[in-house]
Amino acid sequence: MTLMDTRVEDGYPTRITGTPEQLPRVHPTVWGTEADGPIDAATLANHEAKGYTVDEGLLSPGEVQTYWQELVRLSSDQELRADERVITEARTGEVRSIFDVHVISELIAELVRDPRVLDRARQMLGSDVYVHQSRVNYMPGFKGTGFYWHSDFETWHAEDGMPTPRAVSCSIALTDNYPYNGGLMVMPGSHRTFVQCAGETPDDNYKSSLKDQRVGVPAEDDITKMAAEYGIDQFTGAAGTALWFDSNVMHGSSNNITPYPRSNIFLVFNSVENALQEPFAASSPRPSFIAGRDATPVRR
């Protein structure tokens, strides 16, 4: 039996053999209106312009402690450590990320359904949503490894088959984010430009890219040009603060050599109207624990 190619027309070609280009985004960032949820019109307009929104105090101090204890429990689970959903640091072997965490942890599953989270995701994307990806990230003090500059959508498009950048990420800090402990850096406004990347996607690229991404990252010249045009903001704030950012915004983080750990819960919501197709630049899709293919809407 031959599988049909279900891909839509590719508006964001990448992993090319020629010289990468910067392409204009042809889709909105905010799909809903003030009437669709808790976010006011001014904040939505700012999110459309900058590609990210900081939501201070999303979680209370007591909730932060509860979720922090859950992260400690998960990282200490020796049986879970052998699961392919657990990604370890290439150099130290310590837990770097745990994927599919809303399936593994009922506590985090409840967070996905929490109106404070779910209603904002629906409003930004203007539709029902489902979880494209969930994970917890651990960046311990002294030896936490950062993430190089990249657009999530470039990978989700190339390797997962996400047709358009109609997805939004919610990163909830469970530790204080200082300017010096590896906090996430974003280029405000960069989400309006899709940066092509060069090179073919190796088979099973995710097995190495989740530890150290080499394919699907922009050229240094492109990063330099974008930084000059957009500048760089850094996400700082107290534990419990959430950063909502567009799937195509350019972002990255540096290593953490301070004594202060930085951990977060990372939830990616995709519109049910933007369900995954066949990969646009890979021979086969990544596993479902990295890229969910069940577009059943999240319900409270």
PDB file of C-alpha atoms in Angstrom:
ATOM      1  CA  MET A   1       0.000   0.000   0.000  1.00  0.00           C
ATOM      2  CA  THR A   2       1.406   3.412  -0.971  1.00  0.00           C
ATOM      3  CA  LEU A   3       0.844   6.322   1.402  1.00  0.00           C
ATOM      4  CA  MET A   4      -0.481   9.488  -0.191  1.00  0.00           C
ATOM      5  CA  ASP A   5       1.522  12.677   0.213  1.00  0.00           C
ATOM      6  CA  THR A   6      -0.811  14.901   2.238  1.00  0.00           C
ATOM      7  CA  ARG A   7       1.433  17.944   2.319  1.00  0.00           C
ATOM      8  CA  VAL A   8      -0.021  21.334   1.497  1.00  0.00           C
ATOM      9  CA  GLU A   9       1.873  23.790  -0.692  1.00  0.00           C
ATOM     10  CA  ASP A  10       5.089  24.718   1.081  1.00  0.00           C
ATOM     11  CA  GLY A  11       5.083  28.419   1.899  1.00  0.00           C
ATOM     12  CA  TYR A  12       8.208  28.130   4.062  1.00  0.00           C
ATOM     13  CA  PRO A  13      10.827  26.069   2.197  1.00  0.00           C
ATOM     14  CA  THR A  14      13.913  25.202   4.258  1.00  0.00           C
ATOM     15  CA  ARG A  15      16.824  22.741   4.564  1.00  0.00           C
ATOM     16  CA  ILE A  16      17.816  23.878   1.095  1.00  0.00           C
ATOM     17  CA  THR A  17      20.948  23.220  -0.958  1.00  0.00           C
ATOM     18  CA  GLY A  18      21.501  26.799  -2.120  1.00  0.00           C
ATOM     19  CA  THR A  19      22.010  30.036  -0.210  1.00  0.00           C
ATOM     20  CA  PRO A  20      19.439  30.510   2.585  1.00  0.00           C
ATOM     21  CA  GLU A  21      17.159  33.525   2.364  1.00  0.00           C
ATOM     22  CA  GLN A  22      14.972  35.462   4.764  1.00  0.00           C
ATOM     23  CA  LEU A  23      11.331  35.102   3.696  1.00  0.00           C
ATOM     24  CA  PRO A  24       8.418  37.289   4.827  1.00  0.00           C
ATOM     25  CA  ARG A  25       5.848  35.591   7.010  1.00  0.00           C
ATOM     26  CA  VAL A  26       2.480  35.390   5.291  1.00  0.00           C
ATOM     27  CA  HIS A  27       0.330  34.378   8.275  1.00  0.00           C
ATOM     28  CA  PRO A  28      -0.898  36.283  11.347  1.00  0.00           C
ATOM     29  CA  THR A  29       0.638  35.886  14.784  1.00  0.00           C
ATOM     30  CA  VAL A  30      -2.569  36.583  16.707  1.00  0.00           C
ATOM     31  CA  TRP A  31      -5.667  34.939  15.264  1.00  0.00           C
ATOM     32  CA  GLY A  32      -8.215  35.814  17.943  1.00  0.00           C
ATOM     33  CA  THR A  33      -9.611  39.068  19.344  1.00  0.00           C
ATOM     34  CA  GLU A  34     -10.109  40.611  22.768  1.00  0.00           C
ATOM     35  CA  ALA A  35     -13.606  39.086  22.858  1.00  0.00           C
ATOM     36  CA  ASP A  36     -12.182  35.577  22.558  1.00  0.00           C
ATOM     37  CA  GLY A  37     -10.384  35.356  25.892  1.00  0.00           C
ATOM     38  CA  PRO A  38      -8.726  37.008  28.889  1.00  0.00           C
ATOM     39  CA  ILE A  39      -6.030  38.971  27.019  1.00  0.00           C
ATOM     40  CA  ASP A  40      -6.857  42.622  26.359  1.00  0.00           C
ATOM     41  CA  ALA A  41      -6.571  44.240  22.935  1.00  0.00           C
ATOM     42  CA  ALA A  42      -3.404  46.223  23.760  1.00  0.00           C
ATOM     43  CA  THR A  43      -1.558  43.103  24.921  1.00  0.00           C
ATOM     44  CA  LEU A  44      -2.661  41.201  21.825  1.00  0.00           C
ATOM     45  CA  ALA A  45      -1.414  44.013  19.605  1.00  0.00           C
ATOM     46  CA  ASN A  46       1.915  44.037  21.427  1.00  0.00           C
ATOM     47  CA  HIS A  47       2.182  40.265  21.002  1.00  0.00           C
ATOM     48  CA  GLU A  48       1.467  40.618  17.288  1.00  0.00           C
ATOM     49  CA  ALA A  49       4.253  43.197  17.017  1.00  0.00           C
ATOM     50  CA  LYS A  50       6.932  41.645  19.221  1.00  0.00           C
ATOM     51  CA  GLY A  51       6.107  37.941  18.992  1.00  0.00           C
ATOM     52  CA  TYR A  52       6.096  37.373  22.732  1.00  0.00           C
ATOM     53  CA  THR A  53       4.263  38.300  25.929  1.00  0.00           C
ATOM     54  CA  VAL A  54       5.408  38.064  29.556  1.00  0.00           C
ATOM     55  CA  ASP A  55       2.649  36.971  31.940  1.00  0.00           C
ATOM     56  CA  GLU A  56       3.822  37.736  35.475  1.00  0.00           C
ATOM     57  CA  GLY A  57       2.455  35.688  38.351  1.00  0.00           C
ATOM     58  CA  LEU A  58       0.688  33.043  36.284  1.00  0.00           C
ATOM     59  CA  LEU A  59       1.404  30.577  39.099  1.00  0.00           C
ATOM     60  CA  SER A  60       1.273  31.392  42.799  1.00  0.00           C
ATOM     61  CA  PRO A  61       4.313  30.697  45.041  1.00  0.00           C
ATOM     62  CA  GLY A  62       2.517  27.649  46.435  1.00  0.00           C
ATOM     63  CA  GLU A  63       1.849  26.295  42.937  1.00  0.00           C
ATOM     64  CA  VAL A  64       5.449  26.912  41.949  1.00  0.00           C
ATOM     65  CA  GLN A  65       6.607  24.790  44.871  1.00  0.00           C
ATOM     66  CA  THR A  66       4.181  22.003  43.943  1.00  0.00           C
ATOM     67  CA  TYR A  67       5.372  21.878  40.348  1.00  0.00           C
ATOM     68  CA  TRP A  68       9.012  22.151  41.384  1.00  0.00           C
ATOM     69  CA  GLN A  69       8.589  19.087  43.587  1.00  0.00           C
ATOM     70  CA  GLU A  70       7.055  17.308  40.603  1.00  0.00           C
ATOM     71  CA  LEU A  71      10.110  18.137  38.480  1.00  0.00           C
ATOM     72  CA  VAL A  72      12.382  16.776  41.200  1.00  0.00           C
ATOM     73  CA  ARG A  73      10.300  13.597  41.370  1.00  0.00           C
ATOM     74  CA  LEU A  74      10.416  13.081  37.634  1.00  0.00           C
ATOM     75  CA  SER A  75      14.164  13.650  37.329  1.00  0.00           C
ATOM     76  CA  SER A  76      14.802  11.245  40.228  1.00  0.00           C
ATOM     77  CA  ASP A  77      12.703   8.420  38.757  1.00  0.00           C
ATOM     78  CA  GLN A  78      15.258   5.812  37.703  1.00  0.00           C
ATOM     79  CA  GLU A  79      12.760   3.774  35.679  1.00  0.00           C
ATOM     80  CA  LEU A  80      11.670   6.873  33.778  1.00  0.00           C
ATOM     81  CA  ARG A  81      15.306   7.775  33.135  1.00  0.00           C
ATOM     82  CA  ALA A  82      15.572   4.795  30.766  1.00  0.00           C
ATOM     83  CA  ASP A  83      12.611   6.067  28.722  1.00  0.00           C
ATOM     84  CA  GLU A  84      13.386   7.581  25.310  1.00  0.00           C
ATOM     85  CA  ARG A  85      11.343  10.618  26.293  1.00  0.00           C
ATOM     86  CA  VAL A  86      14.068  11.588  28.755  1.00  0.00           C
ATOM     87  CA  ILE A  87      16.911  13.548  27.146  1.00  0.00           C
ATOM     88  CA  THR A  88      20.219  13.778  28.983  1.00  0.00           C
ATOM     89  CA  GLU A  89      23.097  16.225  28.683  1.00  0.00           C
ATOM     90  CA  ALA A  90      25.673  15.039  26.141  1.00  0.00           C
ATOM     91  CA  ARG A  91      28.577  15.958  28.428  1.00  0.00           C
ATOM     92  CA  THR A  92      27.364  15.149  31.951  1.00  0.00           C
ATOM     93  CA  GLY A  93      24.576  12.611  31.458  1.00  0.00           C
ATOM     94  CA  GLU A  94      22.244  14.628  33.693  1.00  0.00           C
ATOM     95  CA  VAL A  95      18.590  15.041  32.742  1.00  0.00           C
ATOM     96  CA  ARG A  96      18.192  17.910  30.248  1.00  0.00           C
ATOM     97  CA  SER A  97      14.531  17.539  29.258  1.00  0.00           C
ATOM     98  CA  ILE A  98      11.597  15.195  29.743  1.00  0.00           C
ATOM     99  CA  PHE A  99       9.174  15.173  26.805  1.00  0.00           C
ATOM    100  CA  ASP A 100       5.510  14.190  26.689  1.00  0.00           C
ATOM    101  CA  VAL A 101       5.337  15.339  30.283  1.00  0.00           C
ATOM    102  CA  HIS A 102       1.612  16.099  30.158  1.00  0.00           C
ATOM    103  CA  VAL A 103       1.109  12.379  29.497  1.00  0.00           C
ATOM    104  CA  ILE A 104       3.604  11.251  32.133  1.00  0.00           C
ATOM    105  CA  SER A 105       2.400  13.616  34.872  1.00  0.00           C
ATOM    106  CA  GLU A 106      -1.266  14.100  35.756  1.00  0.00           C
ATOM    107  CA  LEU A 107      -0.301  17.270  37.605  1.00  0.00           C
ATOM    108  CA  ILE A 108       1.041  18.830  34.413  1.00  0.00           C
ATOM    109  CA  ALA A 109      -1.920  17.463  32.467  1.00  0.00           C
ATOM    110  CA  GLU A 110      -4.097  19.544  34.792  1.00  0.00           C
ATOM    111  CA  LEU A 111      -1.959  22.580  34.023  1.00  0.00           C
ATOM    112  CA  VAL A 112      -2.572  22.111  30.285  1.00  0.00           C
ATOM    113  CA  ARG A 113      -6.324  22.254  30.972  1.00  0.00           C
ATOM    114  CA  ASP A 114      -6.069  25.191  33.395  1.00  0.00           C
ATOM    115  CA  PRO A 115      -8.135  28.131  32.044  1.00  0.00           C
ATOM    116  CA  ARG A 116      -5.259  30.511  32.809  1.00  0.00           C
ATOM    117  CA  VAL A 117      -3.231  28.610  30.215  1.00  0.00           C
ATOM    118  CA  LEU A 118      -5.749  27.048  27.850  1.00  0.00           C
ATOM    119  CA  ASP A 119      -7.912  30.154  27.342  1.00  0.00           C
ATOM    120  CA  ARG A 120      -4.884  32.262  26.395  1.00  0.00           C
ATOM    121  CA  ALA A 121      -3.671  29.667  23.901  1.00  0.00           C
ATOM    122  CA  ARG A 122      -7.110  29.477  22.282  1.00  0.00           C
ATOM    123  CA  GLN A 123      -7.354  33.256  22.086  1.00  0.00           C
ATOM    124  CA  MET A 124      -3.940  33.719  20.511  1.00  0.00           C
ATOM    125  CA  LEU A 125      -4.558  31.021  17.910  1.00  0.00           C
ATOM    126  CA  GLY A 126      -8.219  31.816  17.315  1.00  0.00           C
ATOM    127  CA  SER A 127      -9.406  28.208  17.539  1.00  0.00           C
ATOM    128  CA  ASP A 128      -9.447  25.086  19.628  1.00  0.00           C
ATOM    129  CA  VAL A 129      -5.944  23.842  20.334  1.00  0.00           C
ATOM    130  CA  TYR A 130      -4.100  20.620  21.040  1.00  0.00           C
ATOM    131  CA  VAL A 131      -0.714  19.902  22.568  1.00  0.00           C
ATOM    132  CA  HIS A 132       1.947  19.714  19.883  1.00  0.00           C
ATOM    133  CA  GLN A 133       4.714  19.192  22.428  1.00  0.00           C
ATOM    134  CA  SER A 134       5.233  19.301  26.180  1.00  0.00           C
ATOM    135  CA  ARG A 135       8.382  19.009  28.229  1.00  0.00           C
ATOM    136  CA  VAL A 136      10.155  20.115  31.357  1.00  0.00           C
ATOM    137  CA  ASN A 137      13.608  21.625  30.967  1.00  0.00           C
ATOM    138  CA  TYR A 138      16.313  21.401  33.594  1.00  0.00           C
ATOM    139  CA  MET A 139      19.266  23.783  33.569  1.00  0.00           C
ATOM    140  CA  PRO A 140      21.253  23.066  36.717  1.00  0.00           C
ATOM    141  CA  GLY A 141      23.719  25.512  38.205  1.00  0.00           C
ATOM    142  CA  PHE A 142      27.348  25.456  37.044  1.00  0.00           C
ATOM    143  CA  LYS A 143      26.844  23.033  34.151  1.00  0.00           C
ATOM    144  CA  GLY A 144      23.521  23.717  32.448  1.00  0.00           C
ATOM    145  CA  THR A 145      23.831  23.811  28.654  1.00  0.00           C
ATOM    146  CA  GLY A 146      22.015  26.411  26.593  1.00  0.00           C
ATOM    147  CA  PHE A 147      20.162  26.239  23.285  1.00  0.00           C
ATOM    148  CA  TYR A 148      21.621  27.822  20.137  1.00  0.00           C
ATOM    149  CA  TRP A 149      19.672  30.439  18.168  1.00  0.00           C
ATOM    150  CA  HIS A 150      16.764  28.907  16.271  1.00  0.00           C
ATOM    151  CA  SER A 151      13.142  29.192  15.245  1.00  0.00           C
ATOM    152  CA  ASP A 152      11.019  26.337  16.579  1.00  0.00           C
ATOM    153  CA  PHE A 153       8.742  26.529  13.566  1.00  0.00           C
ATOM    154  CA  GLU A 154      11.632  25.832  11.193  1.00  0.00           C
ATOM    155  CA  THR A 155      12.119  22.435  12.838  1.00  0.00           C
ATOM    156  CA  TRP A 156       8.425  21.742  13.333  1.00  0.00           C
ATOM    157  CA  HIS A 157       7.794  22.534   9.669  1.00  0.00           C
ATOM    158  CA  ALA A 158      10.778  20.642   8.275  1.00  0.00           C
ATOM    159  CA  GLU A 159      10.721  17.555  10.497  1.00  0.00           C
ATOM    160  CA  ASP A 160       7.141  17.369  11.809  1.00  0.00           C
ATOM    161  CA  GLY A 161       5.070  18.719   8.917  1.00  0.00           C
ATOM    162  CA  MET A 162       3.507  21.726  10.655  1.00  0.00           C
ATOM    163  CA  PRO A 163       2.041  23.666   7.701  1.00  0.00           C
ATOM    164  CA  THR A 164       2.048  27.225   9.097  1.00  0.00           C
ATOM    165  CA  PRO A 165       3.344  29.045  12.203  1.00  0.00           C
ATOM    166  CA  ARG A 166      -0.064  28.949  13.891  1.00  0.00           C
ATOM    167  CA  ALA A 167       1.365  27.630  17.156  1.00  0.00           C
ATOM    168  CA  VAL A 168       2.365  29.264  20.423  1.00  0.00           C
ATOM    169  CA  SER A 169       4.664  28.183  23.246  1.00  0.00           C
ATOM    170  CA  CYS A 170       4.194  28.816  26.950  1.00  0.00           C
ATOM    171  CA  SER A 171       7.341  28.603  29.078  1.00  0.00           C
ATOM    172  CA  ILE A 172       6.522  28.731  32.791  1.00  0.00           C
ATOM    173  CA  ALA A 173       9.458  29.501  35.079  1.00  0.00           C
ATOM    174  CA  LEU A 174       9.744  27.352  38.191  1.00  0.00           C
ATOM    175  CA  THR A 175      12.913  29.119  39.307  1.00  0.00           C
ATOM    176  CA  ASP A 176      13.833  32.784  39.286  1.00  0.00           C
ATOM    177  CA  ASN A 177      15.186  33.898  35.911  1.00  0.00           C
ATOM    178  CA  TYR A 178      18.106  36.268  36.269  1.00  0.00           C
ATOM    179  CA  PRO A 179      20.040  37.976  33.454  1.00  0.00           C
ATOM    180  CA  TYR A 180      22.989  35.706  34.244  1.00  0.00           C
ATOM    181  CA  ASN A 181      21.669  32.151  34.745  1.00  0.00           C
ATOM    182  CA  GLY A 182      20.992  31.182  31.150  1.00  0.00           C
ATOM    183  CA  GLY A 183      17.674  32.960  30.669  1.00  0.00           C
ATOM    184  CA  LEU A 184      15.940  32.743  27.307  1.00  0.00           C
ATOM    185  CA  MET A 185      16.864  35.452  24.784  1.00  0.00           C
ATOM    186  CA  VAL A 186      14.432  36.492  22.046  1.00  0.00           C
ATOM    187  CA  MET A 187      14.644  38.832  19.057  1.00  0.00           C
ATOM    188  CA  PRO A 188      11.440  40.909  19.236  1.00  0.00           C
ATOM    189  CA  GLY A 189       9.780  41.169  15.845  1.00  0.00           C
ATOM    190  CA  SER A 190      11.854  38.376  14.302  1.00  0.00           C
ATOM    191  CA  HIS A 191       8.763  36.176  14.069  1.00  0.00           C
ATOM    192  CA  ARG A 192       7.732  38.194  11.001  1.00  0.00           C
ATOM    193  CA  THR A 193      10.641  36.698   9.057  1.00  0.00           C
ATOM    194  CA  PHE A 194      11.194  33.038   8.236  1.00  0.00           C
ATOM    195  CA  VAL A 195      14.908  32.263   8.038  1.00  0.00           C
ATOM    196  CA  GLN A 196      15.741  29.373   5.744  1.00  0.00           C
ATOM    197  CA  CYS A 197      18.378  26.882   6.854  1.00  0.00           C
ATOM    198  CA  ALA A 198      20.810  24.944   4.690  1.00  0.00           C
ATOM    199  CA  GLY A 199      21.551  21.226   4.634  1.00  0.00           C
ATOM    200  CA  GLU A 200      19.566  18.004   4.450  1.00  0.00           C
ATOM    201  CA  THR A 201      17.913  16.485   7.489  1.00  0.00           C
ATOM    202  CA  PRO A 202      19.723  13.304   8.605  1.00  0.00           C
ATOM    203  CA  ASP A 203      17.627  10.256   9.458  1.00  0.00           C
ATOM    204  CA  ASP A 204      16.630  10.216  13.146  1.00  0.00           C
ATOM    205  CA  ASN A 205      18.055  13.702  13.513  1.00  0.00           C
ATOM    206  CA  TYR A 206      16.110  14.224  16.741  1.00  0.00           C
ATOM    207  CA  LYS A 207      18.340  11.752  18.598  1.00  0.00           C
ATOM    208  CA  SER A 208      21.211  14.213  18.447  1.00  0.00           C
ATOM    209  CA  SER A 209      19.457  17.541  17.849  1.00  0.00           C
ATOM    210  CA  LEU A 210      17.633  17.456  21.195  1.00  0.00           C
ATOM    211  CA  LYS A 211      21.020  17.492  22.897  1.00  0.00           C
ATOM    212  CA  ASP A 212      22.982  19.658  20.469  1.00  0.00           C
ATOM    213  CA  GLN A 213      21.186  21.062  17.431  1.00  0.00           C
ATOM    214  CA  ARG A 214      23.410  21.303  14.334  1.00  0.00           C
ATOM    215  CA  VAL A 215      20.855  21.075  11.489  1.00  0.00           C
ATOM    216  CA  GLY A 216      18.043  23.615  11.298  1.00  0.00           C
ATOM    217  CA  VAL A 217      19.957  26.532  12.791  1.00  0.00           C
ATOM    218  CA  PRO A 218      20.452  29.829  10.941  1.00  0.00           C
ATOM    219  CA  ALA A 219      23.750  30.930   9.473  1.00  0.00           C
ATOM    220  CA  GLU A 220      25.767  33.311  11.629  1.00  0.00           C
ATOM    221  CA  ASP A 221      25.332  36.054   9.021  1.00  0.00           C
ATOM    222  CA  ASP A 222      21.551  35.752   9.304  1.00  0.00           C
ATOM    223  CA  ILE A 223      21.672  35.863  13.103  1.00  0.00           C
ATOM    224  CA  THR A 224      23.924  38.941  12.956  1.00  0.00           C
ATOM    225  CA  LYS A 225      21.584  40.732  10.536  1.00  0.00           C
ATOM    226  CA  MET A 226      18.498  39.911  12.587  1.00  0.00           C
ATOM    227  CA  ALA A 227      20.119  41.014  15.843  1.00  0.00           C
ATOM    228  CA  ALA A 228      21.041  44.309  14.197  1.00  0.00           C
ATOM    229  CA  GLU A 229      17.485  44.793  12.945  1.00  0.00           C
ATOM    230  CA  TYR A 230      15.474  43.535  15.927  1.00  0.00           C
ATOM    231  CA  GLY A 231      17.776  43.624  18.929  1.00  0.00           C
ATOM    232  CA  ILE A 232      17.740  41.056  21.719  1.00  0.00           C
ATOM    233  CA  ASP A 233      15.464  40.930  24.775  1.00  0.00           C
ATOM    234  CA  GLN A 234      15.962  38.547  27.670  1.00  0.00           C
ATOM    235  CA  PHE A 235      13.256  36.822  29.677  1.00  0.00           C
ATOM    236  CA  THR A 236      13.783  37.525  33.358  1.00  0.00           C
ATOM    237  CA  GLY A 237      11.369  37.339  36.249  1.00  0.00           C
ATOM    238  CA  ALA A 238      10.304  35.542  39.373  1.00  0.00           C
ATOM    239  CA  ALA A 239       9.309  31.895  39.501  1.00  0.00           C
ATOM    240  CA  GLY A 240       5.705  31.543  38.372  1.00  0.00           C
ATOM    241  CA  THR A 241       6.112  33.970  35.473  1.00  0.00           C
ATOM    242  CA  ALA A 242       5.167  32.691  32.013  1.00  0.00           C
ATOM    243  CA  LEU A 243       6.606  33.635  28.648  1.00  0.00           C
ATOM    244  CA  TRP A 244       4.260  33.193  25.694  1.00  0.00           C
ATOM    245  CA  PHE A 245       6.110  33.280  22.380  1.00  0.00           C
ATOM    246  CA  ASP A 246       5.301  32.687  18.757  1.00  0.00           C
ATOM    247  CA  SER A 247       6.566  29.525  17.106  1.00  0.00           C
ATOM    248  CA  ASN A 248       8.696  31.463  14.614  1.00  0.00           C
ATOM    249  CA  VAL A 249      10.411  33.944  16.924  1.00  0.00           C
ATOM    250  CA  MET A 250      14.216  33.652  16.927  1.00  0.00           C
ATOM    251  CA  HIS A 251      15.421  32.640  20.378  1.00  0.00           C
ATOM    252  CA  GLY A 252      18.199  30.892  22.264  1.00  0.00           C
ATOM    253  CA  SER A 253      19.926  30.682  25.631  1.00  0.00           C
ATOM    254  CA  SER A 254      23.472  30.601  26.919  1.00  0.00           C
ATOM    255  CA  ASN A 255      25.081  28.139  29.319  1.00  0.00           C
ATOM    256  CA  ASN A 256      24.440  28.512  33.035  1.00  0.00           C
ATOM    257  CA  ILE A 257      27.707  28.764  34.983  1.00  0.00           C
ATOM    258  CA  THR A 258      26.082  30.381  38.032  1.00  0.00           C
ATOM    259  CA  PRO A 259      25.030  28.468  41.174  1.00  0.00           C
ATOM    260  CA  TYR A 260      21.391  29.247  40.382  1.00  0.00           C
ATOM    261  CA  PRO A 261      19.416  26.576  38.497  1.00  0.00           C
ATOM    262  CA  ARG A 262      16.847  27.478  35.847  1.00  0.00           C
ATOM    263  CA  SER A 263      13.979  25.091  35.201  1.00  0.00           C
ATOM    264  CA  ASN A 264      10.688  25.493  33.399  1.00  0.00           C
ATOM    265  CA  ILE A 265       7.581  23.756  32.119  1.00  0.00           C
ATOM    266  CA  PHE A 266       7.297  24.137  28.347  1.00  0.00           C
ATOM    267  CA  LEU A 267       3.921  23.696  26.642  1.00  0.00           C
ATOM    268  CA  VAL A 268       3.349  24.090  22.904  1.00  0.00           C
ATOM    269  CA  PHE A 269      -0.184  24.566  21.617  1.00  0.00           C
ATOM    270  CA  ASN A 270      -1.062  24.149  17.945  1.00  0.00           C
ATOM    271  CA  SER A 271      -4.320  25.132  16.283  1.00  0.00           C
ATOM    272  CA  VAL A 272      -6.543  22.178  15.397  1.00  0.00           C
ATOM    273  CA  GLU A 273      -6.783  23.875  11.986  1.00  0.00           C
ATOM    274  CA  ASN A 274      -3.002  23.527  11.580  1.00  0.00           C
ATOM    275  CA  ALA A 275      -2.653  19.779  12.144  1.00  0.00           C
ATOM    276  CA  LEU A 276       0.589  18.117  11.083  1.00  0.00           C
ATOM    277  CA  GLN A 277       1.087  16.818   7.560  1.00  0.00           C
ATOM    278  CA  GLU A 278       4.010  14.854   6.157  1.00  0.00           C
ATOM    279  CA  PRO A 279       7.392  16.459   6.973  1.00  0.00           C
ATOM    280  CA  PHE A 280       8.420  19.159   4.521  1.00  0.00           C
ATOM    281  CA  ALA A 281      12.156  18.452   4.704  1.00  0.00           C
ATOM    282  CA  ALA A 282      12.704  15.049   6.300  1.00  0.00           C
ATOM    283  CA  SER A 283      12.271  11.467   5.173  1.00  0.00           C
ATOM    284  CA  SER A 284       9.982  10.529   8.072  1.00  0.00           C
ATOM    285  CA  PRO A 285       8.198  12.311  10.932  1.00  0.00           C
ATOM    286  CA  ARG A 286       9.643  12.509  14.416  1.00  0.00           C
ATOM    287  CA  PRO A 287       8.074  10.373  17.185  1.00  0.00           C
ATOM    288  CA  SER A 288       4.744  11.484  18.608  1.00  0.00           C
ATOM    289  CA  PHE A 289       6.263  12.263  22.021  1.00  0.00           C
ATOM    290  CA  ILE A 290       8.106  15.133  20.311  1.00  0.00           C
ATOM    291  CA  ALA A 291       5.410  16.127  17.829  1.00  0.00           C
ATOM    292  CA  GLY A 292       1.850  15.173  18.686  1.00  0.00           C
ATOM    293  CA  ARG A 293      -0.234  13.955  15.755  1.00  0.00           C
ATOM    294  CA  ASP A 294      -3.482  13.561  17.654  1.00  0.00           C
ATOM    295  CA  ALA A 295      -5.212  16.889  17.024  1.00  0.00           C
ATOM    296  CA  THR A 296      -8.019  16.221  19.519  1.00  0.00           C
ATOM    297  CA  PRO A 297      -8.812  19.581  21.180  1.00  0.00           C
ATOM    298  CA  VAL A 298      -7.798  20.081  24.796  1.00  0.00           C
ATOM    299  CA  ARG A 299     -10.875  20.398  26.997  1.00  0.00           C
ATOM    300  CA  ARG A 300     -11.118  21.669  30.551  1.00  0.00           C
TER     301      ARG A 300
END
